[in-house]
Every structure is written in C-alpha cells, then in structure tokens.
C-alpha cells in the first residue's frame, strides 16, 4: 500500500463493436508530473482516460490506481445557468478546504473578470478554462485532461498550462492531446497511441 | 409551414371567429327555434341577465375552486411519483400499471365511479385530479430520463451529492416536460371537471347550472353557461401559460445564448 498517487495499467485492451482501440497497453506513472498521451482521433486517448477514471471498463487487463481523480472533459460539461465561479465551487467539499480558492483559480487562468458570467454567456474557451479550474478545485491526486486546450487561444492556454503544471508538482496529470506542441514547459513522459 | 406576420395571424384568427359567428347566425336562423338552437342575440341576452346575479359568480368561483384544487393535487402527487419513477426503475414499474389504467379509463366512467364512492361534493375535484395525474407523471418521467448523460457522468466523477444532481441536472431536465404537462392538462381538467359537475349536479357550479338549464329547457342559458366555460378555460390556459413562461424563460435564454453565442477564445 502507498499513500502517493499512482496509476499502473497492465496489458489493457478495449474494443468497440469489433474495432480495437487499445491493445495490450501497459504503463506505470508513480511520480508527480505531466504525462502526455498523444495520438490521432480514434486512437483511444479518451477511452484510456475514461478507463482510468472508472467510466469505462477494459475488455482485458487491469488498471491499478491510488488517488482521488479529477477530470477535464473534452467538452466542458458545465451547468449553463450558474456562474463560472459557482460551477467551480460546486465540486468543493468541506474536507478539501485549503489550497487556492475557486476565485483565485479562475483569476489564474485569466477569468477574474468573467467569473460572474454564467456558463451560457461564456465562450467555449472560457468554459474550457473554467472546467480546468473545477477539476483542480476538486483537490485531486490524479488529474485527467482530455484535449484541455482545444478551444483555448495560445495566451490563455499558457495560463491554463501553468496552473496544471503547478498541480503536477505534487500530483499526477495525464493530458490527452492530438500531438505536436503543448504549452507545457516540462513533461515527464509521452505515450503515443 | 411558412411563418406568418403578427398582423396576418390576427387577421386570420378574427376571420375564423367571424366564420363561427356567421355559422351560428345561419344555423339558428335555419332552425328558427330558440329552445332548440338560440340565436347569438338570445344567448348574450341570457348571459347579460345571468351576469347580474350573484349566483352566476358563485358558480364560476365554485367550479374554479374544485378544478384548481384537483389540478394542484394532481400536480403535487404527479410530480412526486414522476420524479421517483424517473429516478428508480422499480418505482416506475410499480406505478406504470396504475397510471396506464387511469389514463385509459374513460372520463365518464371516472365521474360515475367517483360519484358512487365519494359523493357529489368531491367528484369534480377528484375527476380533475385523475385527469392531471398521469399527464404530469408521464411528462416528468420522460424529462428526468432525458437528463444530460454527460452531466451525470461529470457529477459521478466529481462525486456530486444527490441534492446537487437533483437541483442542477434533473430539475432543468424535467422542467420543459412539466410545463407542457401543465399546459395540456389544465384545459382537460377544466372540461372534465365541468362534465363531472353536470353529471353529479353539483350545487354552485357551472356544470350544475348547465344541468339545471338543460332540465328546464332554458337553451339560451345553457348556451350562455357554455360560453362562460369556454371563456374561463381560455383565461385559465392563458394564466397557466403566463405562470409557466417565467419558469421556461431562463432556460430558453440560456439555450439561445449557447446556440448563437458560444465561440472559442
């Protein structure tokens, strides 16, 4: 038993309708840092994150993990009629007090002036950044990010990446991306699917 | 269908009303017997006479009270069972046969059975209740089941409490169906309630007045009370629509902004 976050995938395989998207994949992440999972569309990046989060099961193999999981979905999945600030605060729990507040997180990604806007009134990029703040405000040990910068411009992507990097100093962060450049200054390792 | 301007729509609506009035004039002239088919003049003259009596307003108030009481009870219980059925397959399977039975039973059978078991006083309210209950139940179940699966998944990941899921996911999902149920069932409840009053000869009610007018062959009065039933039905529907508009306004606004306003940074 350990009290540090880790994820260990043992030969995981997953198929949808006869089409294999993940085949015999194994890895182990046990150090804090940013881990990139890259690949084209349909190569199983989202499926892998969903399996780690417990939202999907794999057909073969196992995933061992320890730690509370936060998730940045590819679509922000915010509640439309409440503010960005309320959306972030909603996942907070008393036992997880401490650390940056919801307002501070939003300010860190350039949403200080927009935090009182409802999600419906916000742009796609603003919503995506708010969803990153929400996942971090949940105080996870493991942060799963599915294409977190897909709707965000370069400047704001850098702000969001800095916030994720700050989290990754103590937690494990897996970022699924199409490949190419990411706004992170340091990554621990890259898995290509 | 091509969308019409507001002016054209009003014109064609007025044309429809004029056609009905013309048909009424024509048929009453052809029949030529006010006891069988009164003219508009005879009818509105009877309506004017009735409107000068306090009994007329007591009848309207009595009918409204019964139907609104039944309508509200149907809403409260329909919402309660609907929410529970939407969230639990067991509750749904348990409540479905009862709701299907209520929905399929002819209104006249209801009225007579309720009259037999409960007496005339409660019949109109109970009839309205039974009309409203399955409609609200069905729409709320459909709404709860249409809750955004992606938001439910997000709620699972972030371990949101049942209260938060209910407040932020299920209530918005059920609101649209519930509003439709209120609009649809209010008119049905009103008509069924008045029919129950006719059959149960409820005192101080529009249905009771219709029954008495029919018994004493006061056809102009019967027509006059029928016009009142129609007018009250329209007013009640307008009131229900206005009340519900407030609920749906926020939702529609959010949808409109989302459809047209979301852009990337």
Coordinates of C-alpha atoms in Angstrom, one line a residue:
Chain A
X1 CA 0.0 0.0 0.0
X2 CA 1.2 3.5 -0.7
X3 CA -0.2 6.9 0.1
X4 CA 1.3 8.5 -3.1
X5 CA -0.8 8.7 -6.2
X6 CA 0.0 6.2 -8.9
X7 CA -1.6 4.6 -11.9
X8 CA -0.5 1.2 -13.3
X9 CA -2.0 -0.2 -16.5
X10 CA -1.4 -3.9 -17.1
X11 CA -1.9 -5.0 -20.7
X12 CA -5.2 -3.2 -21.1
X13 CA -7.3 -3.9 -24.3
X14 CA -10.5 -2.3 -25.3
X15 CA -12.6 -2.7 -28.4
X16 CA -15.8 -1.1 -29.6
X17 CA -18.0 -3.1 -32.0
X18 CA -15.2 -5.3 -33.0
X19 CA -12.7 -2.5 -33.6
X20 CA -9.8 -2.5 -31.1
X21 CA -8.9 1.0 -29.9
X22 CA -6.4 0.0 -27.2
X23 CA -4.3 -3.1 -27.4
X24 CA -2.2 -4.6 -24.8
X25 CA -1.2 -1.3 -23.3
X26 CA 0.9 -1.2 -20.2
X27 CA 2.5 1.7 -18.3
X28 CA 3.1 2.9 -14.8
X29 CA 3.0 6.5 -13.5
X30 CA 4.1 6.9 -9.9
X31 CA 5.9 10.2 -9.8
X32 CA 4.2 13.6 -9.8
X33 CA 4.4 15.3 -13.2
X34 CA 2.7 15.7 -16.5
X35 CA 2.3 12.7 -18.7
X36 CA 1.2 13.2 -22.3
X37 CA -0.9 10.7 -24.2
X38 CA -0.8 11.6 -27.8
X39 CA -2.4 10.2 -30.9
X40 CA -4.8 11.0 -33.8
X41 CA -8.6 11.0 -33.4
X42 CA -9.9 7.5 -32.7
X43 CA -6.7 6.1 -31.3
X44 CA -8.2 5.6 -27.9
X45 CA -6.9 8.6 -25.9
X46 CA -10.3 9.4 -24.4
X47 CA -11.1 5.8 -23.9
X48 CA -7.9 5.4 -21.9
X49 CA -8.7 8.4 -19.7
X50 CA -12.2 7.0 -19.2
X51 CA -10.9 3.6 -18.2
X52 CA -8.5 5.2 -15.6
X53 CA -11.4 7.3 -14.3
X54 CA -13.6 4.3 -13.9
X55 CA -16.1 5.5 -16.5
X56 CA -15.4 2.5 -18.8
X57 CA -14.2 -1.0 -18.2
X58 CA -11.4 -2.6 -20.3
X59 CA -12.0 -5.9 -22.1
X60 CA -8.7 -7.3 -20.9
X61 CA -6.1 -6.3 -18.4
X62 CA -6.3 -4.2 -15.3
X63 CA -5.8 -0.7 -14.0
X64 CA -4.4 -0.2 -10.5
X65 CA -4.5 3.3 -9.1
X66 CA -4.5 5.2 -5.9
X67 CA -5.7 8.7 -5.5
X68 CA -8.7 11.0 -6.0
X69 CA -9.4 11.7 -9.6
X70 CA -10.3 15.0 -11.2
X71 CA -11.3 15.1 -14.9
X72 CA -11.2 17.8 -17.5
X73 CA -13.6 16.6 -20.2
X74 CA -13.2 17.4 -23.8
X75 CA -16.4 19.3 -23.7
X76 CA -16.5 21.5 -20.5
X77 CA -19.8 20.0 -19.1
X78 CA -20.6 23.0 -17.0
X79 CA -24.1 23.9 -15.7
X80 CA -25.4 26.5 -18.1
X81 CA -27.5 28.7 -15.8
X82 CA -25.0 29.3 -13.0
X83 CA -21.8 31.4 -13.0
X84 CA -18.4 30.0 -13.8
X85 CA -17.5 30.6 -10.1
X86 CA -20.5 28.6 -8.9
X87 CA -19.6 25.9 -11.4
X88 CA -16.1 25.6 -9.9
X89 CA -17.3 25.9 -6.3
X90 CA -19.9 23.2 -6.8
X91 CA -17.4 20.4 -6.7
X92 CA -15.8 21.7 -3.5
X93 CA -16.1 19.7 -0.3
X94 CA -15.5 20.9 3.3
X95 CA -12.9 18.2 3.9
X96 CA -10.9 19.5 1.0
X97 CA -10.6 23.0 2.2
X98 CA -7.2 24.6 1.9
X99 CA -5.3 25.4 -1.3
X100 CA -6.3 28.0 -3.7
X101 CA -10.0 29.2 -3.7
X102 CA -12.3 28.9 -6.7
X103 CA -11.9 32.6 -7.4
X104 CA -8.1 32.5 -7.3
X105 CA -8.1 29.6 -9.7
X106 CA -10.3 31.4 -12.2
X107 CA -8.1 34.5 -11.9
X108 CA -5.0 32.4 -12.6
X109 CA -6.4 31.3 -16.0
X110 CA -7.5 34.8 -16.9
X111 CA -11.1 34.6 -15.9
X112 CA -11.0 37.0 -13.0
X113 CA -13.4 39.5 -14.8
X114 CA -15.6 36.8 -16.2
X115 CA -16.2 34.6 -13.1
X116 CA -19.7 36.1 -12.5
X117 CA -20.8 35.2 -16.1
X118 CA -23.0 32.2 -16.5
X119 CA -21.6 29.3 -18.5
X120 CA -24.2 30.0 -21.1
X121 CA -22.9 33.6 -21.5
X122 CA -19.2 32.4 -21.8
X123 CA -17.2 31.5 -24.8
X124 CA -16.0 27.9 -25.5
X125 CA -12.5 28.8 -24.4
X126 CA -13.7 30.4 -21.1
X127 CA -15.8 27.4 -20.4
X128 CA -12.9 25.1 -21.0
X129 CA -10.6 27.1 -18.7
X130 CA -13.3 27.1 -16.0
X131 CA -13.6 23.3 -16.3
X132 CA -9.8 23.0 -15.7
X133 CA -10.3 25.1 -12.6
X134 CA -13.2 23.0 -11.5
X135 CA -11.1 19.8 -11.8
X136 CA -8.2 21.3 -9.8
X137 CA -10.6 22.8 -7.2
X138 CA -11.8 19.2 -6.5
X139 CA -8.3 18.7 -5.0
X140 CA -7.5 15.6 -6.9
X141 CA -4.4 13.5 -6.6
X142 CA -4.6 12.5 -10.3
X143 CA -5.8 14.9 -12.9
X144 CA -7.0 13.6 -16.3
X145 CA -7.2 16.2 -19.0
X146 CA -8.8 15.3 -22.4
X147 CA -7.7 17.9 -25.0
X148 CA -7.8 20.7 -22.4
X149 CA -6.6 23.4 -24.8
X150 CA -8.7 22.5 -27.9
X151 CA -10.9 25.7 -27.6
X152 CA -8.4 27.9 -25.9
X153 CA -6.2 30.6 -27.6
X154 CA -2.4 30.5 -27.1
X155 CA -2.1 33.1 -24.4
X156 CA -4.9 31.6 -22.2
X157 CA -3.6 28.1 -23.0
X158 CA -0.3 29.1 -21.4
X159 CA -2.1 30.4 -18.3
X160 CA -4.1 27.1 -18.0
X161 CA -0.9 25.1 -18.6
X162 CA 0.9 27.0 -15.8
X163 CA -1.9 26.1 -13.4
X164 CA -1.9 22.4 -14.5
X165 CA 1.9 22.4 -14.1
X166 CA 1.6 23.8 -10.6
X167 CA -0.8 21.0 -9.7
X168 CA 1.6 18.5 -11.3
X169 CA 4.3 19.4 -8.8
X170 CA 2.5 17.2 -6.3
X171 CA 0.0 15.2 -8.4
X172 CA -0.1 13.1 -11.5
X173 CA -1.5 14.7 -14.5
X174 CA -2.3 12.9 -17.7
X175 CA -3.0 15.1 -20.7
X176 CA -4.5 13.6 -23.9
X177 CA -3.6 15.6 -27.0
X178 CA -3.6 15.3 -30.8
X179 CA 0.2 15.6 -30.7
X180 CA 2.5 18.4 -31.7
X181 CA 3.4 21.2 -29.4
X182 CA 1.9 21.5 -26.0
X183 CA 2.1 24.7 -23.8
X184 CA 3.8 22.8 -21.0
X185 CA 7.4 23.7 -20.2
X186 CA 8.2 20.3 -18.8
X187 CA 6.6 16.9 -19.2
X188 CA 7.7 13.7 -17.5
X189 CA 6.9 11.3 -20.4
X190 CA 4.9 10.8 -23.6
X191 CA 2.9 7.8 -24.6
X192 CA 2.0 7.6 -28.3
X193 CA -1.1 5.7 -29.3
Chain B
X1 CA -45.0 25.7 -42.6
X2 CA -44.3 29.3 -43.6
X3 CA -44.3 31.7 -40.7
X4 CA -46.9 34.5 -40.8
X5 CA -46.6 38.1 -39.6
X6 CA -48.4 39.0 -36.4
X7 CA -50.9 41.2 -38.3
X8 CA -51.8 38.4 -40.7
X9 CA -52.1 35.9 -37.9
X10 CA -54.5 38.2 -36.0
X11 CA -56.5 38.8 -39.3
X12 CA -56.9 35.1 -39.9
X13 CA -57.8 34.4 -36.3
X14 CA -60.5 37.1 -36.4
X15 CA -61.7 35.6 -39.7
X16 CA -62.1 32.3 -38.0
X17 CA -64.1 33.8 -35.2
X18 CA -66.3 35.7 -37.7
X19 CA -66.9 32.4 -39.6
X20 CA -68.0 30.7 -36.4
X21 CA -70.3 33.6 -35.5
X22 CA -71.7 33.6 -39.1
X23 CA -72.3 29.9 -38.9
X24 CA -74.1 30.3 -35.5
X25 CA -76.3 33.0 -37.0
X26 CA -77.1 30.9 -40.1
X27 CA -77.9 27.7 -38.2
X28 CA -80.1 29.5 -35.6
X29 CA -81.9 31.2 -38.5
X30 CA -82.4 27.9 -40.3
X31 CA -83.6 26.1 -37.2
X32 CA -85.8 29.0 -36.2
X33 CA -86.5 27.8 -32.7
X34 CA -84.7 29.5 -29.8
X35 CA -85.4 26.5 -27.5
X36 CA -83.5 24.2 -29.8
X37 CA -80.8 26.5 -31.1
X38 CA -80.8 30.1 -29.7
X39 CA -79.5 33.0 -31.8
X40 CA -76.4 34.9 -30.6
X41 CA -78.8 37.7 -29.5
X42 CA -80.9 35.4 -27.3
X43 CA -77.7 33.8 -25.9
X44 CA -76.0 37.0 -25.0
X45 CA -79.2 38.5 -23.6
X46 CA -79.4 35.4 -21.3
X47 CA -75.7 35.9 -20.4
X48 CA -76.4 39.5 -19.5
X49 CA -79.3 38.6 -17.3
X50 CA -77.2 35.9 -15.5
X51 CA -74.2 38.2 -15.1
X52 CA -76.4 40.5 -12.9
X53 CA -77.0 37.7 -10.3
X54 CA -74.6 36.8 -7.6
X55 CA -75.3 33.1 -8.2
X56 CA -73.6 33.3 -11.5
X57 CA -70.3 34.4 -10.0
X58 CA -70.6 31.9 -7.1
X59 CA -71.0 29.1 -9.8
X60 CA -67.8 30.3 -11.6
X61 CA -65.9 30.5 -8.3
X62 CA -67.2 27.1 -7.1
X63 CA -66.1 25.4 -10.4
X64 CA -62.7 27.1 -10.4
X65 CA -62.1 26.1 -6.8
X66 CA -62.9 22.4 -7.4
X67 CA -60.9 22.2 -10.6
X68 CA -57.9 24.1 -9.3
X69 CA -57.9 22.0 -6.1
X70 CA -57.9 18.8 -8.2
X71 CA -55.3 20.3 -10.6
X72 CA -52.9 21.2 -7.8
X73 CA -53.3 17.9 -6.1
X74 CA -52.6 16.1 -9.4
X75 CA -49.5 18.3 -9.9
X76 CA -48.1 17.7 -6.5
X77 CA -48.6 13.9 -6.5
X78 CA -47.8 13.6 -10.2
X79 CA -44.5 15.4 -9.7
X80 CA -43.7 13.3 -6.6
X81 CA -44.4 10.0 -8.2
X82 CA -43.0 11.2 -11.6
X83 CA -39.6 12.2 -10.0
X84 CA -39.4 8.9 -8.1
X85 CA -40.3 6.9 -11.2
X86 CA -37.8 8.8 -13.3
X87 CA -35.0 8.0 -10.9
X88 CA -36.0 4.4 -10.0
X89 CA -36.9 1.6 -12.4
X90 CA -38.7 -0.2 -9.5
X91 CA -40.9 2.8 -8.7
X92 CA -41.6 3.2 -12.5
X93 CA -42.5 -0.4 -13.0
X94 CA -44.7 -0.3 -9.9
X95 CA -46.5 2.9 -10.8
X96 CA -46.9 2.4 -14.5
X97 CA -49.9 0.0 -14.4
X98 CA -51.8 2.3 -12.2
X99 CA -51.1 5.4 -14.4
X100 CA -51.9 3.4 -17.5
X101 CA -55.2 2.4 -16.0
X102 CA -56.1 5.9 -15.0
X103 CA -55.1 7.2 -18.4
X104 CA -57.1 4.6 -20.4
X105 CA -60.3 4.8 -18.3
X106 CA -63.0 6.9 -20.0
X107 CA -63.7 10.2 -18.1
X108 CA -67.4 9.3 -17.9
X109 CA -66.5 6.1 -16.0
X110 CA -64.4 8.0 -13.6
X111 CA -67.1 10.5 -12.9
X112 CA -69.7 7.9 -12.2
X113 CA -67.4 5.8 -10.1
X114 CA -66.2 8.7 -8.0
X115 CA -69.8 9.9 -7.7
X116 CA -70.7 6.5 -6.4
X117 CA -67.9 6.2 -4.0
X118 CA -67.2 9.7 -2.8
X119 CA -70.5 11.6 -3.2
X120 CA -71.1 14.6 -5.4
X121 CA -69.1 17.2 -3.4
X122 CA -65.7 15.8 -4.2
X123 CA -66.4 14.4 -7.7
X124 CA -65.3 17.4 -9.8
X125 CA -62.0 17.9 -7.9
X126 CA -61.2 14.2 -8.0
X127 CA -62.0 14.0 -11.7
X128 CA -59.7 16.9 -12.4
X129 CA -57.1 15.2 -10.2
X130 CA -57.3 11.9 -12.1
X131 CA -57.1 13.7 -15.5
X132 CA -53.9 15.7 -14.4
X133 CA -52.1 12.9 -12.5
X134 CA -51.0 10.6 -15.4
X135 CA -50.1 13.5 -17.7
X136 CA -47.8 15.2 -15.2
X137 CA -46.4 11.8 -14.2
X138 CA -45.6 10.8 -17.8
X139 CA -44.0 14.1 -18.8
X140 CA -41.9 14.3 -15.6
X141 CA -40.7 10.7 -16.0
X142 CA -39.7 11.5 -19.7
X143 CA -38.0 14.7 -18.6
X144 CA -36.0 13.0 -15.8
X145 CA -34.9 10.2 -18.1
X146 CA -33.8 12.8 -20.7
X147 CA -31.3 14.3 -18.2
X148 CA -28.0 15.0 -19.9
X149 CA -25.9 11.8 -19.6
X150 CA -22.7 13.8 -19.9
X151 CA -23.6 16.0 -16.9
X152 CA -24.5 12.9 -14.9
X153 CA -21.1 11.4 -15.8
X154 CA -19.4 14.6 -14.7
X155 CA -21.4 14.5 -11.4
X156 CA -20.2 10.9 -10.9
X157 CA -16.6 11.8 -11.4
X158 CA -16.8 14.8 -9.0
X159 CA -18.9 12.8 -6.5
X160 CA -21.7 15.4 -6.5
X161 CA -24.4 14.8 -3.9
X162 CA -27.8 13.6 -4.8
X163 CA -29.2 17.1 -3.9
X164 CA -26.9 18.8 -6.3
X165 CA -27.6 16.4 -9.0
X166 CA -31.3 16.9 -8.5
X167 CA -31.0 20.7 -8.4
X168 CA -28.7 21.1 -11.3
X169 CA -29.4 18.2 -13.6
X170 CA -32.8 16.6 -13.0
X171 CA -34.9 19.7 -12.3
X172 CA -33.8 21.5 -15.5
X173 CA -34.3 18.3 -17.5
X174 CA -37.8 17.8 -16.1
X175 CA -38.9 21.4 -16.4
X176 CA -39.8 21.5 -20.1
X177 CA -41.9 18.4 -19.9
X178 CA -43.6 19.6 -16.8
X179 CA -44.5 22.9 -18.4
X180 CA -46.0 21.0 -21.3
X181 CA -48.0 18.8 -18.9
X182 CA -49.4 21.8 -17.1
X183 CA -50.5 23.5 -20.3
X184 CA -52.1 20.3 -21.7
X185 CA -53.7 19.1 -18.5
X186 CA -55.2 22.4 -17.3
X187 CA -57.7 22.5 -20.3
X188 CA -58.6 18.8 -19.9
X189 CA -59.0 19.1 -16.2
X190 CA -61.3 22.1 -16.6
X191 CA -63.5 20.4 -19.2
X192 CA -63.6 17.1 -17.3
X193 CA -64.4 18.9 -14.0
X194 CA -67.3 20.8 -15.5
X195 CA -68.6 17.5 -17.1
X196 CA -68.3 15.9 -13.6
X197 CA -70.4 18.8 -12.2
X198 CA -73.0 18.2 -14.8
X199 CA -73.3 14.5 -14.1
X200 CA -73.1 15.0 -10.3
X201 CA -75.4 18.0 -10.4
X202 CA -73.0 19.9 -8.1
X203 CA -74.6 22.9 -6.4
X204 CA -73.0 26.3 -7.1
X205 CA -71.1 25.2 -10.1
X206 CA -71.1 25.9 -13.8
X207 CA -71.8 22.3 -14.5
X208 CA -74.7 22.3 -12.1
X209 CA -76.1 25.4 -13.8
X210 CA -75.8 23.7 -17.2
X211 CA -77.7 20.7 -15.9
X212 CA -80.4 22.9 -14.5
X213 CA -80.7 24.9 -17.7
X214 CA -81.0 21.7 -19.7
X215 CA -83.7 20.4 -17.3
X216 CA -85.8 23.5 -17.6
X217 CA -85.2 23.7 -21.4
X218 CA -83.5 27.1 -21.0
X219 CA -81.4 26.6 -24.0
X220 CA -80.2 30.2 -24.2
X221 CA -78.9 29.9 -20.6
X222 CA -77.3 26.6 -21.5
X223 CA -75.5 28.3 -24.4
X224 CA -74.6 31.2 -22.1
X225 CA -73.1 29.0 -19.4
X226 CA -71.2 27.0 -22.1
X227 CA -69.7 30.3 -23.4
X228 CA -68.6 31.1 -19.8
X229 CA -67.0 27.6 -19.5
X230 CA -65.1 28.3 -22.8
X231 CA -64.0 31.8 -21.7
X232 CA -62.9 30.6 -18.3
X233 CA -61.0 27.8 -20.0
X234 CA -59.2 30.3 -22.2
X235 CA -58.4 32.6 -19.3
X236 CA -57.1 29.7 -17.2
X237 CA -54.9 28.5 -20.0
X238 CA -53.6 32.0 -20.5
X239 CA -52.8 32.3 -16.8
X240 CA -51.1 28.8 -16.7
X241 CA -49.1 29.7 -19.8
X242 CA -48.0 33.1 -18.3
X243 CA -47.1 31.3 -15.0
X244 CA -45.0 28.7 -16.7
X245 CA -43.4 31.2 -19.1
X246 CA -41.4 32.5 -16.1
X247 CA -40.0 29.0 -15.4
X248 CA -39.0 28.4 -19.0
X249 CA -37.7 31.9 -19.7
X250 CA -34.3 31.4 -18.1
X251 CA -33.8 28.0 -19.8
X252 CA -34.7 29.3 -23.2
X253 CA -32.4 32.3 -22.7
X254 CA -29.5 30.0 -21.8
X255 CA -30.2 27.8 -24.9
X256 CA -30.4 30.8 -27.2
X257 CA -27.1 32.2 -25.9
X258 CA -25.5 28.7 -26.2
X259 CA -26.6 28.2 -29.7
X260 CA -25.6 31.6 -31.0
X261 CA -23.1 32.9 -28.6
X262 CA -20.5 30.3 -27.9
X263 CA -17.3 30.9 -29.7
X264 CA -13.7 30.0 -28.9
X265 CA -11.4 32.4 -27.2

